[in-house]
PDB file of C-alpha atoms in Angstrom:
ATOM      1  CA  MET A   1      44.500 -53.635 117.983  1.00  0.00           C
ATOM      2  CA  TYR A   2      47.977 -54.229 119.525  1.00  0.00           C
ATOM      3  CA  THR A   3      48.786 -58.134 119.863  1.00  0.00           C
ATOM      4  CA  PRO A   4      51.996 -58.925 121.831  1.00  0.00           C
ATOM      5  CA  ILE A   5      54.300 -60.991 119.620  1.00  0.00           C
ATOM      6  CA  SER A   6      53.959 -64.183 122.010  1.00  0.00           C
ATOM      7  CA  GLN A   7      50.342 -64.216 120.893  1.00  0.00           C
ATOM      8  CA  TRP A   8      51.331 -64.418 117.182  1.00  0.00           C
ATOM      9  CA  ALA A   9      51.363 -67.664 115.236  1.00  0.00           C
ATOM     10  CA  GLU A  10      54.859 -69.380 115.948  1.00  0.00           C
ATOM     11  CA  ASP A  11      55.943 -69.027 112.252  1.00  0.00           C
ATOM     12  CA  ASP A  12      55.136 -65.384 112.330  1.00  0.00           C
ATOM     13  CA  ARG A  13      57.266 -64.390 115.421  1.00  0.00           C
ATOM     14  CA  PRO A  14      60.864 -63.012 114.448  1.00  0.00           C
ATOM     15  CA  ARG A  15      62.977 -65.363 116.227  1.00  0.00           C
ATOM     16  CA  GLU A  16      61.124 -68.588 115.483  1.00  0.00           C
ATOM     17  CA  LYS A  17      60.599 -67.616 111.832  1.00  0.00           C
ATOM     18  CA  PHE A  18      64.520 -66.984 111.649  1.00  0.00           C
ATOM     19  CA  LEU A  19      65.014 -70.424 112.855  1.00  0.00           C
ATOM     20  CA  LEU A  20      62.080 -71.958 110.885  1.00  0.00           C
ATOM     21  CA  LYS A  21      62.719 -69.979 107.395  1.00  0.00           C
ATOM     22  CA  GLY A  22      66.163 -68.731 107.640  1.00  0.00           C
ATOM     23  CA  LYS A  23      67.464 -65.088 107.930  1.00  0.00           C
ATOM     24  CA  THR A  24      66.393 -64.195 104.458  1.00  0.00           C
ATOM     25  CA  ALA A  25      62.557 -64.644 104.814  1.00  0.00           C
ATOM     26  CA  LEU A  26      62.562 -61.923 107.458  1.00  0.00           C
ATOM     27  CA  SER A  27      61.921 -58.265 106.548  1.00  0.00           C
ATOM     28  CA  ASP A  28      64.055 -55.500 107.629  1.00  0.00           C
ATOM     29  CA  ALA A  29      61.511 -54.688 110.335  1.00  0.00           C
ATOM     30  CA  GLU A  30      61.575 -57.821 111.638  1.00  0.00           C
ATOM     31  CA  LEU A  31      65.250 -58.448 111.916  1.00  0.00           C
ATOM     32  CA  LEU A  32      65.328 -54.887 113.765  1.00  0.00           C
ATOM     33  CA  ALA A  33      62.548 -56.130 115.832  1.00  0.00           C
ATOM     34  CA  ILE A  34      64.955 -59.174 116.953  1.00  0.00           C
ATOM     35  CA  LEU A  35      67.754 -56.593 118.002  1.00  0.00           C
ATOM     36  CA  LEU A  36      65.082 -54.526 119.958  1.00  0.00           C
ATOM     37  CA  GLY A  37      63.952 -57.417 121.886  1.00  0.00           C
ATOM     38  CA  SER A  38      60.689 -55.841 122.833  1.00  0.00           C
ATOM     39  CA  GLY A  39      58.474 -53.223 122.068  1.00  0.00           C
ATOM     40  CA  SER A  40      56.372 -51.380 124.536  1.00  0.00           C
ATOM     41  CA  ARG A  41      52.841 -51.579 126.334  1.00  0.00           C
ATOM     42  CA  ASN A  42      51.367 -50.030 123.303  1.00  0.00           C
ATOM     43  CA  GLU A  43      53.411 -51.495 120.527  1.00  0.00           C
ATOM     44  CA  SER A  44      55.232 -54.582 119.671  1.00  0.00           C
ATOM     45  CA  ALA A  45      59.028 -54.865 118.633  1.00  0.00           C
ATOM     46  CA  VAL A  46      58.055 -55.267 115.233  1.00  0.00           C
ATOM     47  CA  GLN A  47      55.796 -52.206 114.998  1.00  0.00           C
ATOM     48  CA  LEU A  48      58.411 -50.321 117.059  1.00  0.00           C
ATOM     49  CA  ALA A  49      61.133 -51.381 114.028  1.00  0.00           C
ATOM     50  CA  GLN A  50      58.568 -50.369 111.449  1.00  0.00           C
ATOM     51  CA  ARG A  51      58.389 -46.774 112.715  1.00  0.00           C
ATOM     52  CA  ILE A  52      61.826 -46.471 113.300  1.00  0.00           C
ATOM     53  CA  LEU A  53      62.430 -47.523 109.630  1.00  0.00           C
ATOM     54  CA  ALA A  54      59.619 -45.366 108.401  1.00  0.00           C
ATOM     55  CA  HIS A  55      61.418 -42.324 109.867  1.00  0.00           C
ATOM     56  CA  SER A  56      64.585 -43.361 107.804  1.00  0.00           C
ATOM     57  CA  GLN A  57      62.743 -43.603 104.663  1.00  0.00           C
ATOM     58  CA  ASN A  58      63.020 -47.611 105.001  1.00  0.00           C
ATOM     59  CA  ASN A  59      66.619 -47.222 104.305  1.00  0.00           C
ATOM     60  CA  LEU A  60      69.411 -48.878 106.315  1.00  0.00           C
ATOM     61  CA  ASN A  61      72.198 -46.840 105.029  1.00  0.00           C
ATOM     62  CA  THR A  62      70.162 -43.672 106.327  1.00  0.00           C
ATOM     63  CA  LEU A  63      69.396 -45.510 109.810  1.00  0.00           C
ATOM     64  CA  GLY A  64      72.948 -46.239 110.181  1.00  0.00           C
ATOM     65  CA  LYS A  65      73.667 -42.668 110.305  1.00  0.00           C
ATOM     66  CA  GLN A  66      71.582 -42.148 113.336  1.00  0.00           C
ATOM     67  CA  THR A  67      73.281 -41.213 116.549  1.00  0.00           C
ATOM     68  CA  ILE A  68      72.429 -42.879 119.858  1.00  0.00           C
ATOM     69  CA  THR A  69      70.697 -39.750 120.822  1.00  0.00           C
ATOM     70  CA  GLN A  70      68.691 -39.321 117.850  1.00  0.00           C
ATOM     71  CA  LEU A  71      67.581 -43.562 118.074  1.00  0.00           C
ATOM     72  CA  MET A  72      66.698 -42.993 121.798  1.00  0.00           C
ATOM     73  CA  GLU A  73      64.101 -40.305 120.765  1.00  0.00           C
ATOM     74  CA  PHE A  74      61.888 -42.892 119.668  1.00  0.00           C
ATOM     75  CA  ARG A  75      59.437 -43.989 122.337  1.00  0.00           C
ATOM     76  CA  GLY A  76      60.446 -47.370 123.757  1.00  0.00           C
ATOM     77  CA  ILE A  77      64.200 -47.116 122.598  1.00  0.00           C
ATOM     78  CA  GLY A  78      66.535 -46.814 125.736  1.00  0.00           C
ATOM     79  CA  GLU A  79      70.178 -46.529 125.629  1.00  0.00           C
ATOM     80  CA  ALA A  80      70.890 -50.262 125.733  1.00  0.00           C
ATOM     81  CA  LYS A  81      68.579 -50.644 122.740  1.00  0.00           C
ATOM     82  CA  ALA A  82      70.215 -47.893 120.606  1.00  0.00           C
ATOM     83  CA  ILE A  83      73.633 -48.962 121.351  1.00  0.00           C
ATOM     84  CA  THR A  84      72.576 -52.393 120.085  1.00  0.00           C
ATOM     85  CA  VAL A  85      71.132 -51.384 116.972  1.00  0.00           C
ATOM     86  CA  ALA A  86      74.064 -48.889 116.159  1.00  0.00           C
ATOM     87  CA  ALA A  87      76.450 -51.593 117.178  1.00  0.00           C
ATOM     88  CA  ALA A  88      74.641 -53.825 114.477  1.00  0.00           C
ATOM     89  CA  LEU A  89      74.407 -51.253 111.653  1.00  0.00           C
ATOM     90  CA  GLU A  90      78.043 -50.791 112.091  1.00  0.00           C
ATOM     91  CA  LEU A  91      79.155 -54.377 112.083  1.00  0.00           C
ATOM     92  CA  GLY A  92      77.327 -54.609 108.897  1.00  0.00           C
ATOM     93  CA  ARG A  93      79.462 -51.677 107.628  1.00  0.00           C
ATOM     94  CA  ARG A  94      82.448 -53.397 108.461  1.00  0.00           C
ATOM     95  CA  ARG A  95      81.591 -56.695 106.914  1.00  0.00           C
ATOM     96  CA  ARG A  96      81.157 -54.570 103.353  1.00  0.00           C
ATOM     97  CA  MET A  97      84.693 -53.417 104.016  1.00  0.00           C
ATOM     98  CA  GLU A  98      85.973 -56.809 104.755  1.00  0.00           C
ATOM     99  CA  GLU A  99      84.094 -58.159 101.694  1.00  0.00           C
ATOM    100  CA  VAL A 100      86.348 -55.887  99.185  1.00  0.00           C
ATOM    101  CA  LYS A 101      89.708 -56.564 100.648  1.00  0.00           C
ATOM    102  CA  ASP A 102      90.323 -59.417  98.088  1.00  0.00           C
ATOM    103  CA  LYS A 103      89.881 -56.993  95.510  1.00  0.00           C
ATOM    104  CA  VAL A 104      93.187 -55.696  95.334  1.00  0.00           C
ATOM    105  CA  LYS A 105      93.596 -55.332  91.622  1.00  0.00           C
ATOM    106  CA  ILE A 106      92.131 -52.375  90.177  1.00  0.00           C
ATOM    107  CA  THR A 107      90.163 -53.427  86.778  1.00  0.00           C
ATOM    108  CA  SER A 108      87.812 -50.378  86.460  1.00  0.00           C
ATOM    109  CA  SER A 109      86.366 -47.293  88.096  1.00  0.00           C
ATOM    110  CA  LYS A 110      83.779 -49.586  89.659  1.00  0.00           C
ATOM    111  CA  THR A 111      86.331 -51.695  91.860  1.00  0.00           C
ATOM    112  CA  VAL A 112      87.484 -48.099  93.117  1.00  0.00           C
ATOM    113  CA  PHE A 113      83.869 -47.310  94.163  1.00  0.00           C
ATOM    114  CA  ASP A 114      83.579 -50.651  95.770  1.00  0.00           C
ATOM    115  CA  ILE A 115      86.837 -50.176  97.895  1.00  0.00           C
ATOM    116  CA  MET A 116      86.250 -46.575  98.860  1.00  0.00           C
ATOM    117  CA  GLN A 117      82.381 -46.161  99.129  1.00  0.00           C
ATOM    118  CA  PRO A 118      82.295 -48.146 102.644  1.00  0.00           C
ATOM    119  CA  LEU A 119      85.203 -45.944 103.739  1.00  0.00           C
ATOM    120  CA  ILE A 120      83.953 -42.574 102.628  1.00  0.00           C
ATOM    121  CA  GLY A 121      80.768 -42.509 100.989  1.00  0.00           C
ATOM    122  CA  GLU A 122      78.560 -41.934 103.940  1.00  0.00           C
ATOM    123  CA  LEU A 123      80.809 -39.255 105.559  1.00  0.00           C
ATOM    124  CA  ALA A 124      79.334 -35.969 106.340  1.00  0.00           C
ATOM    125  CA  HIS A 125      82.748 -34.138 105.728  1.00  0.00           C
ATOM    126  CA  GLU A 126      85.089 -34.565 102.703  1.00  0.00           C
ATOM    127  CA  GLU A 127      88.398 -36.743 102.642  1.00  0.00           C
ATOM    128  CA  PHE A 128      90.629 -37.328 100.139  1.00  0.00           C
ATOM    129  CA  TRP A 129      92.475 -40.400  99.477  1.00  0.00           C
ATOM    130  CA  VAL A 130      95.353 -41.935  97.384  1.00  0.00           C
ATOM    131  CA  LEU A 131      95.268 -45.583  96.069  1.00  0.00           C
ATOM    132  CA  TYR A 132      99.091 -46.461  95.302  1.00  0.00           C
ATOM    133  CA  LEU A 133      99.726 -49.101  92.706  1.00  0.00           C
ATOM    134  CA  ASN A 134     102.174 -51.411  91.499  1.00  0.00           C
ATOM    135  CA  ASN A 135     102.800 -52.250  87.663  1.00  0.00           C
ATOM    136  CA  SER A 136     100.101 -54.860  87.747  1.00  0.00           C
ATOM    137  CA  ASN A 137      97.596 -52.467  89.034  1.00  0.00           C
ATOM    138  CA  LYS A 138      97.532 -53.992  92.256  1.00  0.00           C
ATOM    139  CA  ILE A 139      97.137 -51.910  95.530  1.00  0.00           C
ATOM    140  CA  ILE A 140     100.272 -51.957  97.492  1.00  0.00           C
ATOM    141  CA  HIS A 141      99.173 -49.034  99.758  1.00  0.00           C
ATOM    142  CA  LYS A 142      96.057 -46.710 100.350  1.00  0.00           C
ATOM    143  CA  ALA A 143      95.835 -43.552 102.559  1.00  0.00           C
ATOM    144  CA  VAL A 144      93.836 -40.528 103.593  1.00  0.00           C
ATOM    145  CA  LEU A 145      95.849 -37.403 102.760  1.00  0.00           C
ATOM    146  CA  SER A 146      93.448 -35.097 104.172  1.00  0.00           C
ATOM    147  CA  LYS A 147      90.109 -34.461 106.134  1.00  0.00           C
ATOM    148  CA  GLY A 148      88.111 -31.129 105.752  1.00  0.00           C
ATOM    149  CA  GLY A 149      84.604 -29.675 105.965  1.00  0.00           C
ATOM    150  CA  ILE A 150      82.258 -30.085 103.569  1.00  0.00           C
ATOM    151  CA  THR A 151      83.350 -27.268 101.510  1.00  0.00           C
ATOM    152  CA  GLY A 152      86.739 -29.291 100.588  1.00  0.00           C
ATOM    153  CA  THR A 153      89.955 -30.305 101.512  1.00  0.00           C
ATOM    154  CA  VAL A 154      93.628 -29.327 101.198  1.00  0.00           C
ATOM    155  CA  VAL A 155      95.941 -31.520  99.362  1.00  0.00           C
ATOM    156  CA  ASP A 156      99.570 -31.794  99.676  1.00  0.00           C
ATOM    157  CA  ILE A 157     101.094 -32.793  96.299  1.00  0.00           C
ATOM    158  CA  ARG A 158     104.600 -33.395  97.731  1.00  0.00           C
ATOM    159  CA  LEU A 159     103.205 -35.758 100.326  1.00  0.00           C
ATOM    160  CA  ILE A 160     101.488 -37.655  97.802  1.00  0.00           C
ATOM    161  CA  PHE A 161     104.680 -38.372  95.916  1.00  0.00           C
ATOM    162  CA  LYS A 162     106.824 -38.782  98.610  1.00  0.00           C
ATOM    163  CA  SER A 163     104.386 -41.844 100.095  1.00  0.00           C
ATOM    164  CA  ALA A 164     104.594 -42.905  96.120  1.00  0.00           C
ATOM    165  CA  LEU A 165     108.363 -43.196  96.016  1.00  0.00           C
ATOM    166  CA  GLU A 166     108.405 -44.688  99.294  1.00  0.00           C
ATOM    167  CA  ASN A 167     106.049 -47.426  98.465  1.00  0.00           C
ATOM    168  CA  GLN A 168     107.622 -47.925  95.091  1.00  0.00           C
ATOM    169  CA  ALA A 169     104.173 -47.305  93.450  1.00  0.00           C
ATOM    170  CA  THR A 170     104.095 -46.886  89.393  1.00  0.00           C
ATOM    171  CA  SER A 171     100.722 -45.330  89.399  1.00  0.00           C
ATOM    172  CA  LEU A 172      98.111 -43.923  91.778  1.00  0.00           C
ATOM    173  CA  ILE A 173      94.557 -43.348  91.948  1.00  0.00           C
ATOM    174  CA  LEU A 174      92.847 -40.290  93.423  1.00  0.00           C
ATOM    175  CA  SER A 175      89.776 -40.429  95.245  1.00  0.00           C
ATOM    176  CA  HIS A 176      87.454 -38.360  97.334  1.00  0.00           C
ATOM    177  CA  ASN A 177      83.865 -37.895  98.445  1.00  0.00           C
ATOM    178  CA  HIS A 178      81.213 -35.605  97.881  1.00  0.00           C
ATOM    179  CA  PRO A 179      78.913 -35.403 101.048  1.00  0.00           C
ATOM    180  CA  SER A 180      76.324 -33.356  98.973  1.00  0.00           C
ATOM    181  CA  GLY A 181      76.106 -36.288  96.954  1.00  0.00           C
ATOM    182  CA  LYS A 182      76.542 -34.490  93.682  1.00  0.00           C
ATOM    183  CA  LEU A 183      78.483 -36.313  91.303  1.00  0.00           C
ATOM    184  CA  GLN A 184      80.116 -33.079  89.455  1.00  0.00           C
ATOM    185  CA  ALA A 185      83.506 -32.450  89.043  1.00  0.00           C
ATOM    186  CA  SER A 186      84.425 -29.010  90.582  1.00  0.00           C
ATOM    187  CA  GLU A 187      86.837 -26.759  89.010  1.00  0.00           C
ATOM    188  CA  ALA A 188      89.101 -27.195  92.047  1.00  0.00           C
ATOM    189  CA  ASP A 189      88.815 -30.907  91.662  1.00  0.00           C
ATOM    190  CA  ARG A 190      89.978 -30.666  87.988  1.00  0.00           C
ATOM    191  CA  ALA A 191      92.746 -28.156  88.774  1.00  0.00           C
ATOM    192  CA  ILE A 192      94.408 -30.567  91.509  1.00  0.00           C
ATOM    193  CA  THR A 193      94.026 -33.530  89.253  1.00  0.00           C
ATOM    194  CA  GLN A 194      95.989 -31.791  86.392  1.00  0.00           C
ATOM    195  CA  ARG A 195      98.668 -30.668  88.682  1.00  0.00           C
ATOM    196  CA  LEU A 196      99.127 -33.953  90.113  1.00  0.00           C
ATOM    197  CA  LYS A 197      98.941 -35.565  86.688  1.00  0.00           C
ATOM    198  CA  ILE A 198     101.506 -33.321  85.514  1.00  0.00           C
ATOM    199  CA  ALA A 199     103.690 -33.659  88.630  1.00  0.00           C
ATOM    200  CA  GLY A 200     103.826 -37.577  88.256  1.00  0.00           C
ATOM    201  CA  GLN A 201     104.918 -37.233  84.674  1.00  0.00           C
ATOM    202  CA  HIS A 202     108.049 -35.829  85.850  1.00  0.00           C
ATOM    203  CA  LEU A 203     108.640 -38.847  88.206  1.00  0.00           C
ATOM    204  CA  ASP A 204     107.237 -41.337  85.879  1.00  0.00           C
ATOM    205  CA  ILE A 205     104.323 -42.084  88.042  1.00  0.00           C
ATOM    206  CA  LEU A 206     100.855 -42.211  86.452  1.00  0.00           C
ATOM    207  CA  VAL A 207      97.594 -40.963  87.627  1.00  0.00           C
ATOM    208  CA  LEU A 208      95.280 -43.214  86.309  1.00  0.00           C
ATOM    209  CA  ASP A 209      91.922 -42.090  87.556  1.00  0.00           C
ATOM    210  CA  HIS A 210      90.252 -39.571  90.054  1.00  0.00           C
ATOM    211  CA  VAL A 211      87.246 -41.217  91.588  1.00  0.00           C
ATOM    212  CA  ILE A 212      84.525 -38.947  93.157  1.00  0.00           C
ATOM    213  CA  ILE A 213      82.332 -41.105  95.450  1.00  0.00           C
ATOM    214  CA  THR A 214      79.021 -40.604  97.002  1.00  0.00           C
ATOM    215  CA  GLU A 215      76.790 -42.943  98.844  1.00  0.00           C
ATOM    216  CA  THR A 216      75.237 -44.366  96.165  1.00  0.00           C
ATOM    217  CA  GLY A 217      77.298 -43.700  93.004  1.00  0.00           C
ATOM    218  CA  TYR A 218      80.656 -42.368  91.718  1.00  0.00           C
ATOM    219  CA  LEU A 219      81.992 -40.268  88.919  1.00  0.00           C
ATOM    220  CA  SER A 220      85.153 -41.458  87.255  1.00  0.00           C
ATOM    221  CA  PHE A 221      87.568 -38.644  85.543  1.00  0.00           C
ATOM    222  CA  ALA A 222      89.182 -41.447  83.196  1.00  0.00           C
ATOM    223  CA  ASP A 223      85.758 -42.626  82.480  1.00  0.00           C
ATOM    224  CA  GLU A 224      84.254 -39.247  81.356  1.00  0.00           C
ATOM    225  CA  GLY A 225      87.467 -38.281  79.713  1.00  0.00           C
ATOM    226  CA  ILE A 226      88.274 -35.667  81.552  1.00  0.00           C
ATOM    227  CA  LEU A 227      91.573 -36.933  83.154  1.00  0.00           C
TER     228      LEU A 227
END
């Protein structure tokens, strides 16, 4: 039986619970319900939030990929609510990016993943990035070199090393995403890595790693011994 949130016990209402017990006491559905503000005649905001989350396998990353139009397909979600939810999830994504800004020194392939996953891990298309490092392995510049369809990208070797020289980089790390989620290096991935490694040797600029990024994981050429 549907019971409006206004008739719930005070410490069970999302806003009141937030104030009384703190944000960590709330479930994802309760936090989403606060954004929604209200449900409909037949379900509360929490029930609506639970239904939306269930449709995304209770995964906030999956929910964050929903478009405004897709969110509005849920009964009880109009344009204003859809925009509110999308904006909140985008702020969460940007917060993750802010958290890794201080990690400017590359100490492992995991550091590369932490930096690059918020940028390319959830994209539906492939992007190829280069991290340019100084002799302390600190990032002095990072740039996207190409954007392409799901089938792959085109990498300009001359442009990569032109930028390396302009930024006085002594080494670099390659990174691109696999929208398919597969953590496997293709023959094309291996070939471009070797071409860049050889080109870098002539300029005394080391290619330290090539890290393939997916939404939830990564593959490091250096770690796998295929660099």
